[in-house]
Amino acid sequence: MKKSTYFYEAPDSIYNSSVHENLEDTLRENDLLSISVSSVNKEAAAMFNTSNQVGANTAMVSGVLGQASGYLVDRHGNIRFPILGEIEVIGKTKQELRDHITTMLTDKKLLLEPIVDVRVLNFRVSVLGEVLRPNSFIVPSEKISVLEALSLAGDITIYGNKERVSLIREVGDNKILQHLDLTSSEILSSPYFYLKSNDVIYVEPRPSKVAESSVVRPWIPVVLSAISLAVITIVNFN
């Protein structure tokens, strides 16, 4: 039961993960951004809401393929925004980019009291291995926990190893590999409980399934053939 149950024998308690949850990610190359601008003058703000028509195939949470358009961060870390031209966004948080665009619109006297909203359209996580429906999922809310990601993939199968779930995360030019134990309550206060864009979850198979697949299963036809031959021999002999 311990190996197949989430949070086995975990006591009722409060697990604090707010410190890790509130750390906002910085924007990266190939992020697809939705940037909307509003103002008291709707006609003047309309010219800033014509996004770059960059299409991207996305597997939505429902599993349906769709088209997303927005501002694609290029390999130099920039986007091209109407009127304002090229804006460097890489390394900024969404809040910092909102403040930067708001300041540019105000300083250039292009809009009165502008309100800028920034969202990441291709916030994606992937779930592989011993789950019911392995897939990549776009997360419109830009917030998802490892448990929610597993639920989107149909949960871990009976053959999955909940004590050894691998998380692969990109940090700059590096990749982090972290093993998670979902039978322990410590995951609830872990900095890896909430996923980041482009995180990959891999659920390892149990050793018993690996042994069954690699040793037992190939011998099944041989054993059945031997039994059949023995039965035929005994019948003919009698």
PDB file of C-alpha atoms in Angstrom:
ATOM      1  CA  MET A   1       0.000   0.000   0.000  1.00  0.00           C
ATOM      2  CA  LYS A   2       2.829   2.399   0.801  1.00  0.00           C
ATOM      3  CA  LYS A   3       4.273   2.104  -2.691  1.00  0.00           C
ATOM      4  CA  SER A   4       0.943   2.547  -4.494  1.00  0.00           C
ATOM      5  CA  THR A   5      -0.705   5.296  -2.401  1.00  0.00           C
ATOM      6  CA  TYR A   6      -0.133   9.039  -2.451  1.00  0.00           C
ATOM      7  CA  PHE A   7       1.013  10.496   0.888  1.00  0.00           C
ATOM      8  CA  TYR A   8       0.871   7.151   2.687  1.00  0.00           C
ATOM      9  CA  GLU A   9       0.356   7.695   6.436  1.00  0.00           C
ATOM     10  CA  ALA A  10       0.955  11.466   6.051  1.00  0.00           C
ATOM     11  CA  PRO A  11      -0.476  13.285   9.105  1.00  0.00           C
ATOM     12  CA  ASP A  12      -3.081  16.036   8.850  1.00  0.00           C
ATOM     13  CA  SER A  13      -1.128  19.270   8.784  1.00  0.00           C
ATOM     14  CA  ILE A  14      -0.499  22.573   6.968  1.00  0.00           C
ATOM     15  CA  TYR A  15       2.232  22.445   4.337  1.00  0.00           C
ATOM     16  CA  ASN A  16       3.623  25.821   3.306  1.00  0.00           C
ATOM     17  CA  SER A  17       4.546  26.155  -0.355  1.00  0.00           C
ATOM     18  CA  SER A  18       3.679  29.840  -0.834  1.00  0.00           C
ATOM     19  CA  VAL A  19       7.353  30.885  -0.849  1.00  0.00           C
ATOM     20  CA  HIS A  20       8.051  28.784  -3.931  1.00  0.00           C
ATOM     21  CA  GLU A  21       4.678  29.505  -5.540  1.00  0.00           C
ATOM     22  CA  ASN A  22       5.184  33.273  -5.577  1.00  0.00           C
ATOM     23  CA  LEU A  23       8.501  33.184  -7.436  1.00  0.00           C
ATOM     24  CA  GLU A  24       7.567  34.453 -10.914  1.00  0.00           C
ATOM     25  CA  ASP A  25       9.433  33.005 -13.873  1.00  0.00           C
ATOM     26  CA  THR A  26      11.359  35.210 -16.263  1.00  0.00           C
ATOM     27  CA  LEU A  27      10.497  35.258 -19.962  1.00  0.00           C
ATOM     28  CA  ARG A  28      12.596  33.127 -22.284  1.00  0.00           C
ATOM     29  CA  GLU A  29      13.343  32.568 -25.944  1.00  0.00           C
ATOM     30  CA  ASN A  30      10.418  31.049 -27.895  1.00  0.00           C
ATOM     31  CA  ASP A  31       7.843  32.178 -25.325  1.00  0.00           C
ATOM     32  CA  LEU A  32       4.617  33.146 -27.097  1.00  0.00           C
ATOM     33  CA  LEU A  33       3.177  36.244 -25.429  1.00  0.00           C
ATOM     34  CA  SER A  34      -0.264  37.762 -25.445  1.00  0.00           C
ATOM     35  CA  ILE A  35      -0.010  41.501 -24.742  1.00  0.00           C
ATOM     36  CA  SER A  36      -3.209  43.529 -24.468  1.00  0.00           C
ATOM     37  CA  VAL A  37      -3.418  47.287 -23.940  1.00  0.00           C
ATOM     38  CA  SER A  38      -6.442  49.241 -22.744  1.00  0.00           C
ATOM     39  CA  SER A  39      -7.012  52.905 -22.012  1.00  0.00           C
ATOM     40  CA  VAL A  40      -9.741  55.481 -21.509  1.00  0.00           C
ATOM     41  CA  ASN A  41      -9.383  56.161 -25.244  1.00  0.00           C
ATOM     42  CA  LYS A  42     -10.400  52.805 -26.745  1.00  0.00           C
ATOM     43  CA  GLU A  43      -9.751  53.913 -30.323  1.00  0.00           C
ATOM     44  CA  ALA A  44      -6.179  54.932 -29.542  1.00  0.00           C
ATOM     45  CA  ALA A  45      -5.520  51.671 -27.637  1.00  0.00           C
ATOM     46  CA  ALA A  46      -6.842  49.516 -30.478  1.00  0.00           C
ATOM     47  CA  MET A  47      -3.695  49.975 -32.583  1.00  0.00           C
ATOM     48  CA  PHE A  48      -1.615  48.290 -29.853  1.00  0.00           C
ATOM     49  CA  ASN A  49      -3.768  45.163 -29.799  1.00  0.00           C
ATOM     50  CA  THR A  50      -2.872  43.837 -33.251  1.00  0.00           C
ATOM     51  CA  SER A  51      -0.586  40.965 -32.297  1.00  0.00           C
ATOM     52  CA  ASN A  52       2.007  39.382 -34.542  1.00  0.00           C
ATOM     53  CA  GLN A  53       0.258  36.583 -36.385  1.00  0.00           C
ATOM     54  CA  VAL A  54       2.595  33.801 -35.314  1.00  0.00           C
ATOM     55  CA  GLY A  55       0.786  30.468 -35.308  1.00  0.00           C
ATOM     56  CA  ALA A  56       1.736  27.577 -33.096  1.00  0.00           C
ATOM     57  CA  ASN A  57       0.153  24.148 -32.843  1.00  0.00           C
ATOM     58  CA  THR A  58      -0.743  23.564 -29.212  1.00  0.00           C
ATOM     59  CA  ALA A  59      -2.211  20.557 -27.428  1.00  0.00           C
ATOM     60  CA  MET A  60      -4.747  22.137 -25.106  1.00  0.00           C
ATOM     61  CA  VAL A  61      -5.671  20.703 -21.722  1.00  0.00           C
ATOM     62  CA  SER A  62      -8.583  18.961 -23.432  1.00  0.00           C
ATOM     63  CA  GLY A  63      -6.136  17.316 -25.840  1.00  0.00           C
ATOM     64  CA  VAL A  64      -7.522  19.232 -28.854  1.00  0.00           C
ATOM     65  CA  LEU A  65      -5.059  20.861 -31.224  1.00  0.00           C
ATOM     66  CA  GLY A  66      -5.502  24.601 -31.653  1.00  0.00           C
ATOM     67  CA  GLN A  67      -3.825  27.679 -33.093  1.00  0.00           C
ATOM     68  CA  ALA A  68      -2.333  30.385 -30.884  1.00  0.00           C
ATOM     69  CA  SER A  69      -1.118  33.783 -32.075  1.00  0.00           C
ATOM     70  CA  GLY A  70       0.915  36.360 -30.221  1.00  0.00           C
ATOM     71  CA  TYR A  71       4.376  37.872 -29.889  1.00  0.00           C
ATOM     72  CA  LEU A  72       7.089  35.237 -30.240  1.00  0.00           C
ATOM     73  CA  VAL A  73      10.291  35.991 -28.334  1.00  0.00           C
ATOM     74  CA  ASP A  74      13.055  35.650 -30.934  1.00  0.00           C
ATOM     75  CA  ARG A  75      16.531  34.197 -30.445  1.00  0.00           C
ATOM     76  CA  HIS A  76      17.824  37.655 -29.478  1.00  0.00           C
ATOM     77  CA  GLY A  77      15.219  37.906 -26.702  1.00  0.00           C
ATOM     78  CA  ASN A  78      13.110  40.587 -28.403  1.00  0.00           C
ATOM     79  CA  ILE A  79       9.579  41.100 -29.683  1.00  0.00           C
ATOM     80  CA  ARG A  80       8.303  43.653 -32.199  1.00  0.00           C
ATOM     81  CA  PHE A  81       5.449  45.680 -30.767  1.00  0.00           C
ATOM     82  CA  PRO A  82       3.208  48.083 -32.718  1.00  0.00           C
ATOM     83  CA  ILE A  83       4.420  51.716 -32.670  1.00  0.00           C
ATOM     84  CA  LEU A  84       6.997  51.002 -29.930  1.00  0.00           C
ATOM     85  CA  GLY A  85       9.082  48.798 -32.210  1.00  0.00           C
ATOM     86  CA  GLU A  86      11.568  46.238 -30.886  1.00  0.00           C
ATOM     87  CA  ILE A  87      11.372  45.554 -27.143  1.00  0.00           C
ATOM     88  CA  GLU A  88      13.818  43.381 -25.206  1.00  0.00           C
ATOM     89  CA  VAL A  89      11.819  40.998 -22.999  1.00  0.00           C
ATOM     90  CA  ILE A  90      14.131  38.089 -22.210  1.00  0.00           C
ATOM     91  CA  GLY A  91      15.068  37.922 -18.545  1.00  0.00           C
ATOM     92  CA  LYS A  92      12.119  40.084 -17.490  1.00  0.00           C
ATOM     93  CA  THR A  93       9.160  38.838 -15.477  1.00  0.00           C
ATOM     94  CA  LYS A  94       5.654  39.466 -16.787  1.00  0.00           C
ATOM     95  CA  GLN A  95       5.218  42.230 -14.216  1.00  0.00           C
ATOM     96  CA  GLU A  96       8.469  43.891 -15.280  1.00  0.00           C
ATOM     97  CA  LEU A  97       7.418  43.760 -18.929  1.00  0.00           C
ATOM     98  CA  ARG A  98       4.004  45.221 -18.058  1.00  0.00           C
ATOM     99  CA  ASP A  99       5.655  48.080 -16.198  1.00  0.00           C
ATOM    100  CA  HIS A 100       8.176  48.648 -19.017  1.00  0.00           C
ATOM    101  CA  ILE A 101       5.521  48.882 -21.759  1.00  0.00           C
ATOM    102  CA  THR A 102       3.301  51.070 -19.559  1.00  0.00           C
ATOM    103  CA  THR A 103       6.196  53.473 -18.967  1.00  0.00           C
ATOM    104  CA  MET A 104       7.033  53.629 -22.702  1.00  0.00           C
ATOM    105  CA  LEU A 105       3.410  54.380 -23.638  1.00  0.00           C
ATOM    106  CA  THR A 106       3.186  57.079 -20.959  1.00  0.00           C
ATOM    107  CA  ASP A 107       6.557  58.721 -21.632  1.00  0.00           C
ATOM    108  CA  LYS A 108       5.877  58.910 -25.373  1.00  0.00           C
ATOM    109  CA  LYS A 109       2.395  60.333 -24.596  1.00  0.00           C
ATOM    110  CA  LEU A 110       0.783  57.675 -26.772  1.00  0.00           C
ATOM    111  CA  LEU A 111      -1.958  56.728 -24.290  1.00  0.00           C
ATOM    112  CA  LEU A 112      -3.560  58.206 -21.221  1.00  0.00           C
ATOM    113  CA  GLU A 113      -3.447  55.925 -18.151  1.00  0.00           C
ATOM    114  CA  PRO A 114      -2.672  52.728 -20.117  1.00  0.00           C
ATOM    115  CA  ILE A 115      -3.335  49.302 -18.624  1.00  0.00           C
ATOM    116  CA  VAL A 116      -1.124  46.496 -19.952  1.00  0.00           C
ATOM    117  CA  ASP A 117      -1.682  42.780 -19.457  1.00  0.00           C
ATOM    118  CA  VAL A 118       0.884  40.085 -20.386  1.00  0.00           C
ATOM    119  CA  ARG A 119       0.263  36.347 -20.568  1.00  0.00           C
ATOM    120  CA  VAL A 120       2.329  33.380 -21.756  1.00  0.00           C
ATOM    121  CA  LEU A 121       0.281  31.438 -24.312  1.00  0.00           C
ATOM    122  CA  ASN A 122       2.558  28.412 -24.640  1.00  0.00           C
ATOM    123  CA  PHE A 123       2.970  27.538 -20.953  1.00  0.00           C
ATOM    124  CA  ARG A 124       3.355  23.807 -21.487  1.00  0.00           C
ATOM    125  CA  VAL A 125       4.133  20.744 -19.367  1.00  0.00           C
ATOM    126  CA  SER A 126       4.713  17.179 -20.581  1.00  0.00           C
ATOM    127  CA  VAL A 127       3.919  13.940 -18.765  1.00  0.00           C
ATOM    128  CA  LEU A 128       5.537  10.664 -19.925  1.00  0.00           C
ATOM    129  CA  GLY A 129       6.056   7.131 -18.696  1.00  0.00           C
ATOM    130  CA  GLU A 130       3.656   4.978 -16.682  1.00  0.00           C
ATOM    131  CA  VAL A 131       0.558   7.175 -16.945  1.00  0.00           C
ATOM    132  CA  LEU A 132      -2.725   6.463 -18.665  1.00  0.00           C
ATOM    133  CA  ARG A 133      -2.485   9.196 -21.332  1.00  0.00           C
ATOM    134  CA  PRO A 134       1.070  10.534 -21.895  1.00  0.00           C
ATOM    135  CA  ASN A 135       0.920  13.936 -23.566  1.00  0.00           C
ATOM    136  CA  SER A 136       1.962  17.593 -23.546  1.00  0.00           C
ATOM    137  CA  PHE A 137      -0.542  20.061 -22.098  1.00  0.00           C
ATOM    138  CA  ILE A 138      -0.980  23.806 -22.522  1.00  0.00           C
ATOM    139  CA  VAL A 139      -1.918  25.418 -19.200  1.00  0.00           C
ATOM    140  CA  PRO A 140      -3.972  28.604 -19.767  1.00  0.00           C
ATOM    141  CA  SER A 141      -3.823  29.595 -16.066  1.00  0.00           C
ATOM    142  CA  GLU A 142       0.023  29.393 -16.122  1.00  0.00           C
ATOM    143  CA  LYS A 143      -0.091  27.588 -12.792  1.00  0.00           C
ATOM    144  CA  ILE A 144      -0.155  23.829 -12.285  1.00  0.00           C
ATOM    145  CA  SER A 145       1.111  21.392  -9.666  1.00  0.00           C
ATOM    146  CA  VAL A 146       2.727  18.036 -10.326  1.00  0.00           C
ATOM    147  CA  LEU A 147      -0.445  16.308  -9.082  1.00  0.00           C
ATOM    148  CA  GLU A 148      -2.657  18.305 -11.442  1.00  0.00           C
ATOM    149  CA  ALA A 149      -0.366  17.472 -14.355  1.00  0.00           C
ATOM    150  CA  LEU A 150      -0.605  13.773 -13.517  1.00  0.00           C
ATOM    151  CA  SER A 151      -4.389  14.002 -13.336  1.00  0.00           C
ATOM    152  CA  LEU A 152      -4.478  15.519 -16.849  1.00  0.00           C
ATOM    153  CA  ALA A 153      -2.486  12.488 -18.029  1.00  0.00           C
ATOM    154  CA  GLY A 154      -5.011  10.099 -16.455  1.00  0.00           C
ATOM    155  CA  ASP A 155      -2.978   9.468 -13.268  1.00  0.00           C
ATOM    156  CA  ILE A 156      -0.154   7.002 -12.660  1.00  0.00           C
ATOM    157  CA  THR A 157      -0.993   3.429 -13.612  1.00  0.00           C
ATOM    158  CA  ILE A 158      -0.723   0.532 -11.155  1.00  0.00           C
ATOM    159  CA  TYR A 159       2.652  -0.227 -12.763  1.00  0.00           C
ATOM    160  CA  GLY A 160       4.049   3.281 -12.092  1.00  0.00           C
ATOM    161  CA  ASN A 161       6.556   3.919  -9.328  1.00  0.00           C
ATOM    162  CA  LYS A 162       5.185   6.781  -7.186  1.00  0.00           C
ATOM    163  CA  GLU A 163       8.367   6.766  -5.122  1.00  0.00           C
ATOM    164  CA  ARG A 164      10.502   7.755  -8.100  1.00  0.00           C
ATOM    165  CA  VAL A 165       8.943  10.345 -10.398  1.00  0.00           C
ATOM    166  CA  SER A 166      11.483  12.348 -12.393  1.00  0.00           C
ATOM    167  CA  LEU A 167      11.177  16.073 -13.093  1.00  0.00           C
ATOM    168  CA  ILE A 168      13.274  17.620 -15.876  1.00  0.00           C
ATOM    169  CA  ARG A 169      13.455  21.426 -15.803  1.00  0.00           C
ATOM    170  CA  GLU A 170      15.310  23.939 -17.983  1.00  0.00           C
ATOM    171  CA  VAL A 171      17.195  26.627 -16.067  1.00  0.00           C
ATOM    172  CA  GLY A 172      19.019  28.920 -18.463  1.00  0.00           C
ATOM    173  CA  ASP A 173      21.318  26.773 -20.595  1.00  0.00           C
ATOM    174  CA  ASN A 174      21.208  23.928 -18.069  1.00  0.00           C
ATOM    175  CA  LYS A 175      18.747  21.171 -17.243  1.00  0.00           C
ATOM    176  CA  ILE A 176      17.854  19.966 -13.750  1.00  0.00           C
ATOM    177  CA  LEU A 177      16.873  16.361 -13.057  1.00  0.00           C
ATOM    178  CA  GLN A 178      15.022  15.980  -9.762  1.00  0.00           C
ATOM    179  CA  HIS A 179      13.481  12.783  -8.363  1.00  0.00           C
ATOM    180  CA  LEU A 180      10.201  13.173  -6.462  1.00  0.00           C
ATOM    181  CA  ASP A 181       8.608  10.795  -3.952  1.00  0.00           C
ATOM    182  CA  LEU A 182       4.837  11.201  -4.221  1.00  0.00           C
ATOM    183  CA  THR A 183       4.200   8.815  -1.331  1.00  0.00           C
ATOM    184  CA  SER A 184       5.770  11.347   1.031  1.00  0.00           C
ATOM    185  CA  SER A 185       4.049  14.492   2.305  1.00  0.00           C
ATOM    186  CA  GLU A 186       7.330  16.393   1.810  1.00  0.00           C
ATOM    187  CA  ILE A 187       6.372  16.948  -1.831  1.00  0.00           C
ATOM    188  CA  LEU A 188       3.661  19.392  -0.670  1.00  0.00           C
ATOM    189  CA  SER A 189       6.272  21.861   0.604  1.00  0.00           C
ATOM    190  CA  SER A 190       8.825  21.122  -2.126  1.00  0.00           C
ATOM    191  CA  PRO A 191       9.989  23.863  -4.537  1.00  0.00           C
ATOM    192  CA  TYR A 192       9.133  21.368  -7.298  1.00  0.00           C
ATOM    193  CA  PHE A 193       5.477  20.931  -6.305  1.00  0.00           C
ATOM    194  CA  TYR A 194       4.424  23.683  -8.721  1.00  0.00           C
ATOM    195  CA  LEU A 195       5.659  23.180 -12.270  1.00  0.00           C
ATOM    196  CA  LYS A 196       7.213  25.698 -14.611  1.00  0.00           C
ATOM    197  CA  SER A 197       6.779  26.095 -18.342  1.00  0.00           C
ATOM    198  CA  ASN A 198       8.431  23.309 -20.383  1.00  0.00           C
ATOM    199  CA  ASP A 199       8.809  21.019 -17.359  1.00  0.00           C
ATOM    200  CA  VAL A 200       8.787  17.299 -18.192  1.00  0.00           C
ATOM    201  CA  ILE A 201       7.437  14.692 -15.769  1.00  0.00           C
ATOM    202  CA  TYR A 202       8.531  11.074 -16.246  1.00  0.00           C
ATOM    203  CA  VAL A 203       6.981   8.267 -14.192  1.00  0.00           C
ATOM    204  CA  GLU A 204       9.291   5.274 -13.916  1.00  0.00           C
ATOM    205  CA  PRO A 205       7.869   1.718 -14.100  1.00  0.00           C
ATOM    206  CA  ARG A 206       8.033  -0.497 -11.062  1.00  0.00           C
ATOM    207  CA  PRO A 207      10.952  -2.953 -11.024  1.00  0.00           C
ATOM    208  CA  SER A 208       8.406  -5.794 -11.018  1.00  0.00           C
ATOM    209  CA  LYS A 209       6.996  -4.672 -14.380  1.00  0.00           C
ATOM    210  CA  VAL A 210      10.479  -4.349 -15.865  1.00  0.00           C
ATOM    211  CA  ALA A 211      11.324  -7.855 -14.662  1.00  0.00           C
ATOM    212  CA  GLU A 212       8.068  -9.219 -16.006  1.00  0.00           C
ATOM    213  CA  SER A 213       8.561  -7.609 -19.400  1.00  0.00           C
ATOM    214  CA  SER A 214      12.215  -8.550 -19.768  1.00  0.00           C
ATOM    215  CA  VAL A 215      12.256 -12.055 -18.240  1.00  0.00           C
ATOM    216  CA  VAL A 216       8.870 -13.661 -17.799  1.00  0.00           C
ATOM    217  CA  ARG A 217       6.979 -12.544 -20.869  1.00  0.00           C
ATOM    218  CA  PRO A 218       9.488 -13.755 -23.517  1.00  0.00           C
ATOM    219  CA  TRP A 219       9.392 -17.233 -21.922  1.00  0.00           C
ATOM    220  CA  ILE A 220       5.581 -17.544 -21.967  1.00  0.00           C
ATOM    221  CA  PRO A 221       5.367 -18.873 -25.572  1.00  0.00           C
ATOM    222  CA  VAL A 222       8.196 -21.340 -24.839  1.00  0.00           C
ATOM    223  CA  VAL A 223       6.507 -22.622 -21.681  1.00  0.00           C
ATOM    224  CA  LEU A 224       3.124 -22.982 -23.406  1.00  0.00           C
ATOM    225  CA  SER A 225       4.713 -24.837 -26.308  1.00  0.00           C
ATOM    226  CA  ALA A 226       6.493 -27.193 -23.915  1.00  0.00           C
ATOM    227  CA  ILE A 227       3.252 -27.890 -22.032  1.00  0.00           C
ATOM    228  CA  SER A 228       1.380 -28.539 -25.288  1.00  0.00           C
ATOM    229  CA  LEU A 229       4.109 -30.885 -26.494  1.00  0.00           C
ATOM    230  CA  ALA A 230       4.057 -32.760 -23.175  1.00  0.00           C
ATOM    231  CA  VAL A 231       0.274 -33.174 -23.302  1.00  0.00           C
ATOM    232  CA  ILE A 232       0.377 -34.426 -26.909  1.00  0.00           C
ATOM    233  CA  THR A 233       3.169 -36.879 -26.038  1.00  0.00           C
ATOM    234  CA  ILE A 234       1.274 -38.255 -23.039  1.00  0.00           C
ATOM    235  CA  VAL A 235      -1.942 -38.638 -25.052  1.00  0.00           C
ATOM    236  CA  ASN A 236      -0.173 -40.410 -27.906  1.00  0.00           C
ATOM    237  CA  PHE A 237       1.742 -42.615 -25.517  1.00  0.00           C
ATOM    238  CA  ASN A 238      -1.488 -43.714 -23.826  1.00  0.00           C
TER     239      ASN A 238
END
